[in-house]
Short mmCIF file of C-alpha atoms and ligand atoms in Angstrom, two decimals:
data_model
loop_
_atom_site.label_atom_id
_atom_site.label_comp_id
_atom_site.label_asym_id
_atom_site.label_seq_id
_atom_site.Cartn_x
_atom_site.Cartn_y
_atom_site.Cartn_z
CA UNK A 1 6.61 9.71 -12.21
CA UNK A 2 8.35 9.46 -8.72
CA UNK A 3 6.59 7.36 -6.17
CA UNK A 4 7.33 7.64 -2.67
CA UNK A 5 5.11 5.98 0.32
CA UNK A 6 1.87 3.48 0.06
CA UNK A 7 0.67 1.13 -2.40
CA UNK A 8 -2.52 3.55 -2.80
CA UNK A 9 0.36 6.29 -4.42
CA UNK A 10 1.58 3.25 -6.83
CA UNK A 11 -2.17 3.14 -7.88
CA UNK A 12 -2.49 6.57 -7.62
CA UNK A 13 0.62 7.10 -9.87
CA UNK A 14 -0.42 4.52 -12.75
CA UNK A 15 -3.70 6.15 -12.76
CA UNK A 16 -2.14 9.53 -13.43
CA UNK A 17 0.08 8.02 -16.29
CA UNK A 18 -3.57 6.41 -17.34
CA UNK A 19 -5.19 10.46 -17.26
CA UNK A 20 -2.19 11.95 -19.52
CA UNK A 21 -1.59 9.00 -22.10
CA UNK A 22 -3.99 10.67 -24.20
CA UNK A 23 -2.16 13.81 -23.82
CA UNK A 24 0.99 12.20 -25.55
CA UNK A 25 2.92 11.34 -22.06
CA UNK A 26 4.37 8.27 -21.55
CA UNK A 27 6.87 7.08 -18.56
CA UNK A 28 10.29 7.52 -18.43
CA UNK A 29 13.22 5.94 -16.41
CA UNK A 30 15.27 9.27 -16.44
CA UNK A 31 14.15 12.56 -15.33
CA UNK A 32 16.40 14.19 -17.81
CA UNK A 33 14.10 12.95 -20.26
CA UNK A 34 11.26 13.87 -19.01
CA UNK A 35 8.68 16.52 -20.09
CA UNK A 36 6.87 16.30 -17.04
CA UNK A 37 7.80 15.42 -13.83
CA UNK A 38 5.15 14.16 -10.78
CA UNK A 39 6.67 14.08 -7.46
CA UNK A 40 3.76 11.71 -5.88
CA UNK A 41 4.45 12.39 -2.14
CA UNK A 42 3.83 10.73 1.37
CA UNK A 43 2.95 12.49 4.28
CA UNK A 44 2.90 9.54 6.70
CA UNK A 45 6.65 10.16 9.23
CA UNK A 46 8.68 12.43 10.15
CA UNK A 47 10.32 15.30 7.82
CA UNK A 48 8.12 14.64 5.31
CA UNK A 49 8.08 18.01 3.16
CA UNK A 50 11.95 18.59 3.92
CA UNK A 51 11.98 15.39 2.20
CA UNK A 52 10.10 16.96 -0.86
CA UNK A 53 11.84 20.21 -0.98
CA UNK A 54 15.11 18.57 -1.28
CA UNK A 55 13.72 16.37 -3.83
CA UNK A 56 12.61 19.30 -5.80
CA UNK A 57 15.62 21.01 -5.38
CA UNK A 58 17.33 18.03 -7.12
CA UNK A 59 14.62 18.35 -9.72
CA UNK A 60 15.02 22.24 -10.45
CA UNK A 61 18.93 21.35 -11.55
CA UNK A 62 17.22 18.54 -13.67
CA UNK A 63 14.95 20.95 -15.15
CA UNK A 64 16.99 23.99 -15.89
CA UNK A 65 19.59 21.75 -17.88
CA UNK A 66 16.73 20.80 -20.02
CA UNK A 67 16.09 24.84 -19.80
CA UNK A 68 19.13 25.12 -21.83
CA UNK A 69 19.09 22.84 -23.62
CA UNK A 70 15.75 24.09 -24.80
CA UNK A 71 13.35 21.64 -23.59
CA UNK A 72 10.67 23.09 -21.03
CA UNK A 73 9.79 20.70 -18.16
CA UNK A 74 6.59 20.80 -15.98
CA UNK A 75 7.08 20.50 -12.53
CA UNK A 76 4.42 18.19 -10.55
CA UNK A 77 4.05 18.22 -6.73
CA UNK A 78 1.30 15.25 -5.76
CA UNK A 79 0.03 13.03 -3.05
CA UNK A 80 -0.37 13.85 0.59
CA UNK A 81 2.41 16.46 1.46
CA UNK A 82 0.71 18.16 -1.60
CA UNK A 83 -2.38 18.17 0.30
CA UNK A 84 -1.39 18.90 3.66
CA UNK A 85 1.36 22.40 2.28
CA UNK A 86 -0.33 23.11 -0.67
CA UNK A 87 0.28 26.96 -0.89
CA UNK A 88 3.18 26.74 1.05
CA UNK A 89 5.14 24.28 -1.58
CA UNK A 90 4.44 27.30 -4.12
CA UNK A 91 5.94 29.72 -1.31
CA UNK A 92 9.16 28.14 -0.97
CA UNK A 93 9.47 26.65 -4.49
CA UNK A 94 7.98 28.68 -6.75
CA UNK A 95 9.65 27.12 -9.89
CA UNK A 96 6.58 23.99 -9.26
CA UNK A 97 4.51 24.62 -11.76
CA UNK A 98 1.39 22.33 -10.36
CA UNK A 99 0.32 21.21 -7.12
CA UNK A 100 -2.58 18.63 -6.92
CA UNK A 101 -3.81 16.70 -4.25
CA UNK A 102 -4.66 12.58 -4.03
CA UNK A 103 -8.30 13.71 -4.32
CA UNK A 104 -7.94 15.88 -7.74
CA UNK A 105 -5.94 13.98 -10.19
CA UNK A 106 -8.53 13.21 -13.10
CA UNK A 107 -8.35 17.04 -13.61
CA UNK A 108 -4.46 16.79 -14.42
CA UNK A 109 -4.85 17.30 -17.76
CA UNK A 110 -6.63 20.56 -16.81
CA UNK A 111 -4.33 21.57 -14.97
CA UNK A 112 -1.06 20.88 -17.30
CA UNK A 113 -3.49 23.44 -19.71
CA UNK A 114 -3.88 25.54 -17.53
CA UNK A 115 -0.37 25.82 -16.43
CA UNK A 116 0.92 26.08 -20.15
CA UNK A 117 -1.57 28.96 -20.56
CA UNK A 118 -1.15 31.09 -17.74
CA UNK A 119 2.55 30.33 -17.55
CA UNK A 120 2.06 30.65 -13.70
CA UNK A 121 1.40 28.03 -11.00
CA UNK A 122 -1.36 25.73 -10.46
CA UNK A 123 -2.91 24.51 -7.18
CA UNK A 124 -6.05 22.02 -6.74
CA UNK A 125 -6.09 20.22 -3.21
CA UNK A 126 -10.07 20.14 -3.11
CA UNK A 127 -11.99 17.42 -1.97
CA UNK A 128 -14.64 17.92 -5.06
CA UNK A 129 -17.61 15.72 -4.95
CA UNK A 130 -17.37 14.08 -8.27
CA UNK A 131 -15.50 10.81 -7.71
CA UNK A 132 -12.56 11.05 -9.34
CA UNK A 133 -12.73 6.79 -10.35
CA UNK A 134 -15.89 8.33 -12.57
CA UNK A 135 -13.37 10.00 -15.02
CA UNK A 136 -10.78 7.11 -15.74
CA UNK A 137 -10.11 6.19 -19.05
CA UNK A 138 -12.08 3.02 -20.63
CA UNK A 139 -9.83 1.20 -22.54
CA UNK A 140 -7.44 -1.14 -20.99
CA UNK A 141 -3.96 -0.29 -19.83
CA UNK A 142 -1.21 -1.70 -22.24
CA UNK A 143 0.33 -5.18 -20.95
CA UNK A 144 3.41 -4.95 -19.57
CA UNK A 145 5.46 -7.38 -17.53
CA UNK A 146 5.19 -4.91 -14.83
CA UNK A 147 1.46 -5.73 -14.69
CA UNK A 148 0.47 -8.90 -14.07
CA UNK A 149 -0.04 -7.65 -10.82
CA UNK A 150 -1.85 -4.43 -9.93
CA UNK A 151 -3.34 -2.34 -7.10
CA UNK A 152 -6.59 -1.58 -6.94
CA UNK A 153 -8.12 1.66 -4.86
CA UNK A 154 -11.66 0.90 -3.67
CA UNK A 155 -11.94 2.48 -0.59
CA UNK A 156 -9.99 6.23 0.39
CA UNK A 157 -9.99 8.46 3.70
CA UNK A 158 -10.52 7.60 7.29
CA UNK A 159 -12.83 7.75 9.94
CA UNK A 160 -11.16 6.62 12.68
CA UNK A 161 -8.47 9.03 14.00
CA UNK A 162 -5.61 6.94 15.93
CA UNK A 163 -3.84 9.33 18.07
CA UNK A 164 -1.10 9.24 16.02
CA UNK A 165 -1.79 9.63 12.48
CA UNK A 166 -2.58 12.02 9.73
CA UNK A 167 -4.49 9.95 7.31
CA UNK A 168 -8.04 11.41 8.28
CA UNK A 169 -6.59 15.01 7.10
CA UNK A 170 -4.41 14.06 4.45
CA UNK A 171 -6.95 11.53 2.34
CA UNK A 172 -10.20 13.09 4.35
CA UNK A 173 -12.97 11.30 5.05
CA UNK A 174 -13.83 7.04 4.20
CA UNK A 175 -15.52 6.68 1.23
CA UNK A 176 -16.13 3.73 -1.11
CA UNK A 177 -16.60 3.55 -4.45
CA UNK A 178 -19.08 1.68 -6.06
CA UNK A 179 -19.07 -1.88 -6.89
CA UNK A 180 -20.10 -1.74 -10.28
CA UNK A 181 -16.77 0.93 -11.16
CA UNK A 182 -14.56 -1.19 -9.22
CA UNK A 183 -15.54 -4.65 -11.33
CA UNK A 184 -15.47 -2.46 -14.57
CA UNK A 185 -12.27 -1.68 -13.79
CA UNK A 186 -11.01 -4.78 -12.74
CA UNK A 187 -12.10 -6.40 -15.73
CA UNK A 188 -10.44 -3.67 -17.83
CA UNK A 189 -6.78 -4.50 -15.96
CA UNK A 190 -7.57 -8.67 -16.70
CA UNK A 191 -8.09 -7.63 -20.58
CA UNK A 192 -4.54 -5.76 -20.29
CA UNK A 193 -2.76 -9.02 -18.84
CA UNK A 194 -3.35 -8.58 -14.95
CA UNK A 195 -3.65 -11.75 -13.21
CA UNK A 196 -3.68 -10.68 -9.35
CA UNK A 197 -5.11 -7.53 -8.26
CA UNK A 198 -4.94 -6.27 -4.90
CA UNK A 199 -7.56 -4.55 -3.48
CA UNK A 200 -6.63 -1.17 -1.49
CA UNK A 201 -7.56 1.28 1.02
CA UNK A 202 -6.80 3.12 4.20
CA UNK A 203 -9.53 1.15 6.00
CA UNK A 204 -9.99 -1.64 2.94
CA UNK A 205 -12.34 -4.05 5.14
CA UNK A 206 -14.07 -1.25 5.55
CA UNK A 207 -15.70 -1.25 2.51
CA UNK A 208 -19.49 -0.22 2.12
CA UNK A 209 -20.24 0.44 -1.74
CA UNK A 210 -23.29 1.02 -3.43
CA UNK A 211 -24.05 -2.87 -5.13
CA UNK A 212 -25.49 -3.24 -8.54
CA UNK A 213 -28.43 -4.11 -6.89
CA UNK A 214 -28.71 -0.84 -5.07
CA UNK A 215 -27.76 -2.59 -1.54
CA UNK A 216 -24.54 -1.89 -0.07
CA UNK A 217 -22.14 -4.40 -0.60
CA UNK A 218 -18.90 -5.04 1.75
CA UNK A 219 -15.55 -6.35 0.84
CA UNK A 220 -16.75 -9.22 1.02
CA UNK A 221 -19.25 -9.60 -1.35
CA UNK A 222 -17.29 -7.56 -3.62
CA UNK A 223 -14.53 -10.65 -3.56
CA UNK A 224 -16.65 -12.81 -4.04
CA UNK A 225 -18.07 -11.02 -7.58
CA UNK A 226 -14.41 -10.52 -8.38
CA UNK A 227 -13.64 -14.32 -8.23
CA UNK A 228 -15.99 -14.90 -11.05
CA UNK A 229 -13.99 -12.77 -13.41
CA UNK A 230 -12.25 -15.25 -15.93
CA UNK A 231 -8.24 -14.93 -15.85
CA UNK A 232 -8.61 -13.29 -12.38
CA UNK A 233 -6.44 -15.87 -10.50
CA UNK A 234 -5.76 -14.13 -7.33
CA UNK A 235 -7.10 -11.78 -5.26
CA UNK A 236 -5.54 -9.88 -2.23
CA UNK A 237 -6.66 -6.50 -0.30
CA UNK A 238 -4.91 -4.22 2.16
CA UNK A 239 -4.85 -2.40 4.70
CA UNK A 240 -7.27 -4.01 7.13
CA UNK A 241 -8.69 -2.85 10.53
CA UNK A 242 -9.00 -5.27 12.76
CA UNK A 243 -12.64 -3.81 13.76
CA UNK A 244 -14.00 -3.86 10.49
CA UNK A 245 -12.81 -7.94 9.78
CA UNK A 246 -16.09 -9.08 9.87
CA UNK A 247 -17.96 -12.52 9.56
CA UNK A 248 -18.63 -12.58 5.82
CA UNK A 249 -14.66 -11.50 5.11
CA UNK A 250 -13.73 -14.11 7.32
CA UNK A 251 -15.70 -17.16 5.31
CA UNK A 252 -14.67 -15.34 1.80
CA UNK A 253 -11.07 -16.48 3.26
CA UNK A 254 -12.90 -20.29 3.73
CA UNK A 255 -14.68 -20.61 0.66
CA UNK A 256 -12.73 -18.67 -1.95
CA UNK A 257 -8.91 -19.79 -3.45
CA UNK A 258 -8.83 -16.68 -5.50
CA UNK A 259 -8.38 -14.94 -2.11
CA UNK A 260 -4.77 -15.25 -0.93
CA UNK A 261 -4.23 -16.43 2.57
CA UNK A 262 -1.67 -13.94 3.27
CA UNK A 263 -3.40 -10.95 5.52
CA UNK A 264 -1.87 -7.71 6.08
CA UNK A 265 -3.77 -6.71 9.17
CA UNK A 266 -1.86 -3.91 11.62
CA UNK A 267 -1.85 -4.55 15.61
CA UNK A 268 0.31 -1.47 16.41
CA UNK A 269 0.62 -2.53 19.93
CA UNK A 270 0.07 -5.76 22.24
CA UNK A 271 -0.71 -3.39 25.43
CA UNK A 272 -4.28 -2.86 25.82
CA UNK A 273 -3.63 0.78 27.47
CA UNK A 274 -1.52 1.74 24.61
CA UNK A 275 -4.31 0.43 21.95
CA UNK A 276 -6.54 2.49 23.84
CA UNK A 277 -4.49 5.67 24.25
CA UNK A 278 -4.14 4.54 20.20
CA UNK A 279 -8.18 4.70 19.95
CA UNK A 280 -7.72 1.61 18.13
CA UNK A 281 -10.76 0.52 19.46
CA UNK A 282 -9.83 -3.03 20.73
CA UNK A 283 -7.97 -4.84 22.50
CA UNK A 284 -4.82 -7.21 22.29
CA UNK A 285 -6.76 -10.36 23.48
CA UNK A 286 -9.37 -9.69 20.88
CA UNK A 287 -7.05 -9.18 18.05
CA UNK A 288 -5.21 -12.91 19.28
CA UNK A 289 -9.24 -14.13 19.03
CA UNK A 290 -9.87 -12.48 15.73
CA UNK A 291 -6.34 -14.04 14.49
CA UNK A 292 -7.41 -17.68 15.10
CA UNK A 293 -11.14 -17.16 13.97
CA UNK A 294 -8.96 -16.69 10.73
CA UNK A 295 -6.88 -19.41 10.91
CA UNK A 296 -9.57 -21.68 11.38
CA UNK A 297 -11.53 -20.51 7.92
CA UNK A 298 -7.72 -20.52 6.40
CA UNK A 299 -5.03 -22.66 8.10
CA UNK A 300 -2.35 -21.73 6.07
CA UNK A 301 -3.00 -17.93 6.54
CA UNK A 302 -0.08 -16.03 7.02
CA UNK A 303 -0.48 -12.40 8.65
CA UNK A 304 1.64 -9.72 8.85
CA UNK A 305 1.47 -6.82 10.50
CA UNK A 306 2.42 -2.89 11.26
CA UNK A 307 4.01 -2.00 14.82
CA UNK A 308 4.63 1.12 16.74
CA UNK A 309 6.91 1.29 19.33
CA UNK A 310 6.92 4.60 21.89
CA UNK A 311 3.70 6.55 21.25
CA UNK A 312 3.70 8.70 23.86
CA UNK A 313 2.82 6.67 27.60
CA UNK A 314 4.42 3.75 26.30
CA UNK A 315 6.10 1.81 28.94
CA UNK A 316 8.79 -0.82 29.25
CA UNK A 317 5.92 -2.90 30.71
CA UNK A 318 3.77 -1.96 27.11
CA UNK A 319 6.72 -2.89 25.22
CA UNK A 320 6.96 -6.05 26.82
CA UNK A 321 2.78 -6.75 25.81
CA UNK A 322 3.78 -5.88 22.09
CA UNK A 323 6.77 -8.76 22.71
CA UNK A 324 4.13 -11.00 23.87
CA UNK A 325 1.72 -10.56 21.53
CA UNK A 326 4.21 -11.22 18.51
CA UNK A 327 5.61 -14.71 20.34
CA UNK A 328 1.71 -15.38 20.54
CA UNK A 329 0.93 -14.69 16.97
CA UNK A 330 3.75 -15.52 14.95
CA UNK A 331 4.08 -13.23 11.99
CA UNK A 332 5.42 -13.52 8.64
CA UNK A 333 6.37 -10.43 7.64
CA UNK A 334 6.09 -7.03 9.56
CA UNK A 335 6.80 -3.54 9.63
CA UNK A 336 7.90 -1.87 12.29
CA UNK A 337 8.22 1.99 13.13
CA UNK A 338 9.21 4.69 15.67
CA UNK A 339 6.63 6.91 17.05
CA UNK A 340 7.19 10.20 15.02
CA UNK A 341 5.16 13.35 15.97
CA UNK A 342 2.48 14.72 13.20
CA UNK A 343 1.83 17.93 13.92
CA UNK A 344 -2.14 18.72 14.48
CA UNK A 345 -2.87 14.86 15.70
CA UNK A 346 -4.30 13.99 19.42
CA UNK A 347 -1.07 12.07 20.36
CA UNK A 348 1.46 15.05 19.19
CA UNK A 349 0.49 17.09 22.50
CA UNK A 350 0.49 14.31 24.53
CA UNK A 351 2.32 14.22 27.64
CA UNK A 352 4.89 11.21 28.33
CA UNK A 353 6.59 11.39 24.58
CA UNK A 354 9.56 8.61 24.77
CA UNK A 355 12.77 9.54 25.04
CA UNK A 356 14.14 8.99 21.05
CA UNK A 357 17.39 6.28 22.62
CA UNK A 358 14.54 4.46 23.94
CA UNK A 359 12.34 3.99 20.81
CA UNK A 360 15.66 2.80 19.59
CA UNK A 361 16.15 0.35 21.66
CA UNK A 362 12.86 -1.07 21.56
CA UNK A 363 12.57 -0.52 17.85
CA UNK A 364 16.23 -3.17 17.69
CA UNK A 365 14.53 -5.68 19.94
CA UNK A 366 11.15 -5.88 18.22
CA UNK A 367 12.53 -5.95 14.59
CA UNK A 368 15.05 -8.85 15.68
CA UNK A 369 12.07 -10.95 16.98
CA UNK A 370 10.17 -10.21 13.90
CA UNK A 371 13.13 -10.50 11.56
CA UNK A 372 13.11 -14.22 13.18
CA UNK A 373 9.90 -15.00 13.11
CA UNK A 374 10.07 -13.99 9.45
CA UNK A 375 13.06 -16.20 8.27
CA UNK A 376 11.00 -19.31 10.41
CA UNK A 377 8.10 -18.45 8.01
CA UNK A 378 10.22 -18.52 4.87
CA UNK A 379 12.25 -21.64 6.03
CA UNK A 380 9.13 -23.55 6.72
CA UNK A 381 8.42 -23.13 2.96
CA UNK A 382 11.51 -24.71 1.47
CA UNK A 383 10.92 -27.97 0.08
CA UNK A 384 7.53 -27.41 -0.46
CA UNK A 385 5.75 -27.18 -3.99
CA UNK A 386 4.07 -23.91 -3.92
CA UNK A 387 2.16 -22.31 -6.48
CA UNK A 388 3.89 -19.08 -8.04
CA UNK A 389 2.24 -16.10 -10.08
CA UNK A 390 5.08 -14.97 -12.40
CA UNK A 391 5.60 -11.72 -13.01
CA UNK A 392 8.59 -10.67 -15.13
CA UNK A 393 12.59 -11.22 -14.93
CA UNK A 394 15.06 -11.52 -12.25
CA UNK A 395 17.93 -9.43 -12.11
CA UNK A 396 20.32 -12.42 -13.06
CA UNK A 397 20.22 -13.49 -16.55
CA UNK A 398 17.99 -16.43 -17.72
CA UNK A 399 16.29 -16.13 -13.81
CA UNK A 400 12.86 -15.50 -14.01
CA UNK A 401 10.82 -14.15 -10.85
CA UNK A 402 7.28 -14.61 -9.15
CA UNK A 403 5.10 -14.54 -6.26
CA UNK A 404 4.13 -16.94 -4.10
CA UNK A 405 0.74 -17.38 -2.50
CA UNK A 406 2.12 -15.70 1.15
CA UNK A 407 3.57 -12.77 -0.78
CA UNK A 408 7.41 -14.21 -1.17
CA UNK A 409 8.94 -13.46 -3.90
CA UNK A 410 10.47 -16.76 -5.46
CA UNK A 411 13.43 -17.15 -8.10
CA UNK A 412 13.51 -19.68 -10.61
CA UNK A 413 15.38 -20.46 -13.96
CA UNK A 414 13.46 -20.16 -16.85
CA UNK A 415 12.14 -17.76 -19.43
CA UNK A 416 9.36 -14.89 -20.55
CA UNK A 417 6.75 -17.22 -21.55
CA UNK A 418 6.48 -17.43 -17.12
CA UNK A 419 4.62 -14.37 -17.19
CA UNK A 420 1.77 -13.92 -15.90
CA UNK A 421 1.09 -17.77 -15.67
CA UNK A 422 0.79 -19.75 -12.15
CA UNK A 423 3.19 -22.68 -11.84
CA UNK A 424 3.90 -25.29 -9.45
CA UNK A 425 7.68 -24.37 -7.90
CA UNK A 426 9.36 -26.81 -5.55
CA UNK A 427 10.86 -24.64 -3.08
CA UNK A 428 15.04 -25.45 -2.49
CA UNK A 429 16.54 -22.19 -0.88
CA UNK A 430 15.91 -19.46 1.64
CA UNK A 431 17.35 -16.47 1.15
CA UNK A 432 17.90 -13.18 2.83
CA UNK A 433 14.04 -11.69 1.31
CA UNK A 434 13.49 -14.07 -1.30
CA UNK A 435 13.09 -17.46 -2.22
CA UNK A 436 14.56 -19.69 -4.99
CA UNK A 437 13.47 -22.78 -6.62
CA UNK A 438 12.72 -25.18 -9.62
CA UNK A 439 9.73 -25.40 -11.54
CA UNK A 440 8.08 -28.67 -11.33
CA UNK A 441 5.45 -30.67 -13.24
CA UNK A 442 4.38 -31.78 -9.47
CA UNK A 443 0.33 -31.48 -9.02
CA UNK A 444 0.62 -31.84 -5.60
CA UNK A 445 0.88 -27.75 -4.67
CA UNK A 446 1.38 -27.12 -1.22
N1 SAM B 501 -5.00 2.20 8.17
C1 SAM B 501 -3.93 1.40 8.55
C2 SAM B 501 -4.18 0.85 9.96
O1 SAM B 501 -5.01 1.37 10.66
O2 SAM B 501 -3.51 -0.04 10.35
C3 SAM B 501 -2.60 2.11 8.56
C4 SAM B 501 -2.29 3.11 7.56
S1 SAM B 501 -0.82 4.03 7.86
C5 SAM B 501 -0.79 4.78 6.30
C6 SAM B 501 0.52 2.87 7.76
C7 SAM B 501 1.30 2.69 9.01
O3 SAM B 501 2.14 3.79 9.27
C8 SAM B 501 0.49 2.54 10.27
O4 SAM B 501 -0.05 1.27 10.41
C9 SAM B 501 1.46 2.88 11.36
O5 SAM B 501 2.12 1.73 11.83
C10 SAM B 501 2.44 3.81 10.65
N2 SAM B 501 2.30 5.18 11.16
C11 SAM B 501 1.28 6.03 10.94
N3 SAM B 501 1.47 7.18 11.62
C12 SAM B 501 2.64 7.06 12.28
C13 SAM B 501 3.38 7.91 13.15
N4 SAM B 501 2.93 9.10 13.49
N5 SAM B 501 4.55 7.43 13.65
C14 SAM B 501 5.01 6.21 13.30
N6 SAM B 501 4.36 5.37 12.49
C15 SAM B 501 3.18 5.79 11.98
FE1 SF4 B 502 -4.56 6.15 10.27
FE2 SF4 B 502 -5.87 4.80 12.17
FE3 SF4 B 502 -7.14 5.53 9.95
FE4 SF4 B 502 -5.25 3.60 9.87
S1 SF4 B 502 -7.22 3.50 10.97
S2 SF4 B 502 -5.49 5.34 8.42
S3 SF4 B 502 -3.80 4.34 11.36
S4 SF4 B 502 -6.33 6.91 11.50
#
């Protein structure tokens, strides 16, 4: 299984290895052992299927030495490029054996039948109507150090069509699933050993399932049923729209300490004609407003954020609003991209695209602030006790590592029994991405 792009492909990958364990597949490091390989693809910047088709060609040299060698290998193409090319992937590499889309992948095992029997190529990027959460397997996943912590899709598509991306084509339209399947399932991953599950979505605050009850519940509510789940110790959910961070979200952040007060919550822009040209729907002054509505329920909430820099119109005067709005805010972590044309989106034709030296530019300037205001954030953790969710090795021998409550990853010495436990870690050193520390018998977390 190769995973390129968002968290909701990570989910989407484990839930494909979760559809063909019955089948007899299990994962593999090495895609010379592999009988199967899934490409699970991203559609989201620039040169995305040249991406894949060199991939694959890398793959088709993989799978004709296992030709040879006598061992067949089925080719997988998955994920949004998959959805967006479809036939075309089969046009230019006709060697892939199966190309499915994000909405289709319960029928993989289908399809891997199908394939065998017809010995030809196989192609499902429907949006069908069943949901494809209905046709999951029941039993837990096996624990695994890897999963203490796990993603959790509860909410797919878009509605909202920002100039400048292809999310509303690629994953189609917002849809929730309902609350019941999303509990079941998060009590399945607690049985296998998960401890923190993070709630996804293109749009995740903008979740409206069906409740038990029949009512529609939002994210909120749904937190708050998911903080009752024994062994459930944390809870955190991305990616949030600032329009849909609504009253009851903002007091789950008050009232419950399952929720994590770190808040991935994307500005793009701090220049209100930009965020309109955007069709972000609001402005830079309320997004500053919604930030400290947040910070009052939480005060140690720590937000981070996605940026944008030259969508077409922007000016060195925009620029200079996104500047401001970052020195306002303060962010801990952030990422930061160039505008890149999609193809078929409102801002693609748009008059005024920005010359590519001047993206860079900007793109240097913004990601030095933020890389500051980052290193501030970590620095102000260090000698602090702070309460870290463990969640396998560190590279170094004997090093064990773990997350923090703001999403750090933190070193300390010590060994496998760690996992998947919470323990108080007085905070000594700031590195580069990390942090490092010493586990402490200190009650008095941070
Ligand atoms: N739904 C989320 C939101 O509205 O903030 C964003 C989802 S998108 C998959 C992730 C990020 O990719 C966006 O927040 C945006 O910063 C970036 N992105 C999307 N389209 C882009 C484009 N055409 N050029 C550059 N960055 C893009
Ligand atoms: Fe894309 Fe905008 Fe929808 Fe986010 S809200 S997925 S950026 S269209």
């Amino acid at each position: 299984m190769i995973t390129w792009g968002c968290q909701m492909n990570v989910y989407d990958s484990a839930r494909m290895t979760d559809v063909l364990r019955p089948l007899g597949y299990a994962p593999v490091d090495n895609p010379s052992d592999a009988d199967m390989i899934i490409l699970n693809t991203c559609h989201i910047r620039d040169r995305a299927a040249e991406k894949v088709f060199s991939e694959l060609g890398r793959l088709r040299v993989i799978r004709d030495e296992r030709k040879a060698a006598g061992r067949e290998t089925v080719l997988a193409v998955a994920g949004c490029v998959a959805q967006a090319e479809g036939e075309q992937i089969l046009k230019r590499a006709p060697y892939v054996d199966i190309v499915l889309g994000p909405q289709t992948y319960h029928r993989l095992p289908e399809m891997v039948a199908r394939a065998a029997r017809a010995g030809g190529s196989v192609i499902d990027t429907d949006f069908p109507a069943e949901q494809k959460f209905d046709f999951l397997p029941q039993d837990a996943a096996p624990q695994t150090a890897a999963n203490v912590s796990a993603f959790l899709t509860v909410q797919e598509g878009c509605d909202k069509f920002c100039s400048f991306c292809v999310v509303p084509y690629t994953r189609g339209a917002e849809a929730s699933r309902p609350a019941a399947s999303v509990l079941a399932e998060a009590r399945r991953m607690v049985a296998g050993g998960v401890r923190e599950i993070t709630l996804l979505g293109q749009n995740v605050n903008a979740y409206h399932g069906e409740g038990p009850d029949g009512g529609v519940w939002g994210l909120a509510r749904l937190a708050y049923a998911l903080a009752k789940i024994p062994g459930l110790e944390r809870i955190r959910y991305m990616t949030s729209h600032p329009r849909d961070m609504d009253d009851a979200l903002i007091a789950a952040h008050r009232d419950l300490p399952e929720l994590m007060p770190f808040l991935h919550l994307p500005v793009q822009s701090g220049s209100d004609s930009i965020l309109k040209a955007m069709n972000r729907g609001h402005t830079a002054d309320e997004y500053r407003r919604l930030v400290d509505r947040l910070r009052v329920a939480r005060p140690d909430l720590a937000l981070s954020s996605d940026f944008i820099v030259g969508h077409p119109g922007e000016t060195d005067e925009d620029f200079e609003e996104t500047m401001r709005l970052i020195g306002d805010v303060g962010f801990a972590l952030a990422y930061s991209f160039k505008y890149s044309i999609r193809p078929g989106t409102p801002a693609a034709g748009a008059p005024l695209q920005v010359a590519e030296d001047v993206k860079d530019r900007r793109l240097q300037a913004l990601q030095a602030l933020l890389r500051e205001q980052q290193d501030d954030f970590n620095g102000s953790v260090v000698d602090r006790v702070a309460p870290v969710l463990f969640t396998g090795r560190g590279r170094k021998p004997g090093q064990m590592v773990g997350r923090s409550p703001w999403l750090q990853p933190v070193h300390v010495d010590g060994t496998d029994e760690l996992v998947g436990t919470v323990r108080p870690v007085l905070i000594t050193t700031r590195l580069s991405n990390s942090l490092a520390g010493t586990l402490t018998e200190e009650c008095a977390l941070a």
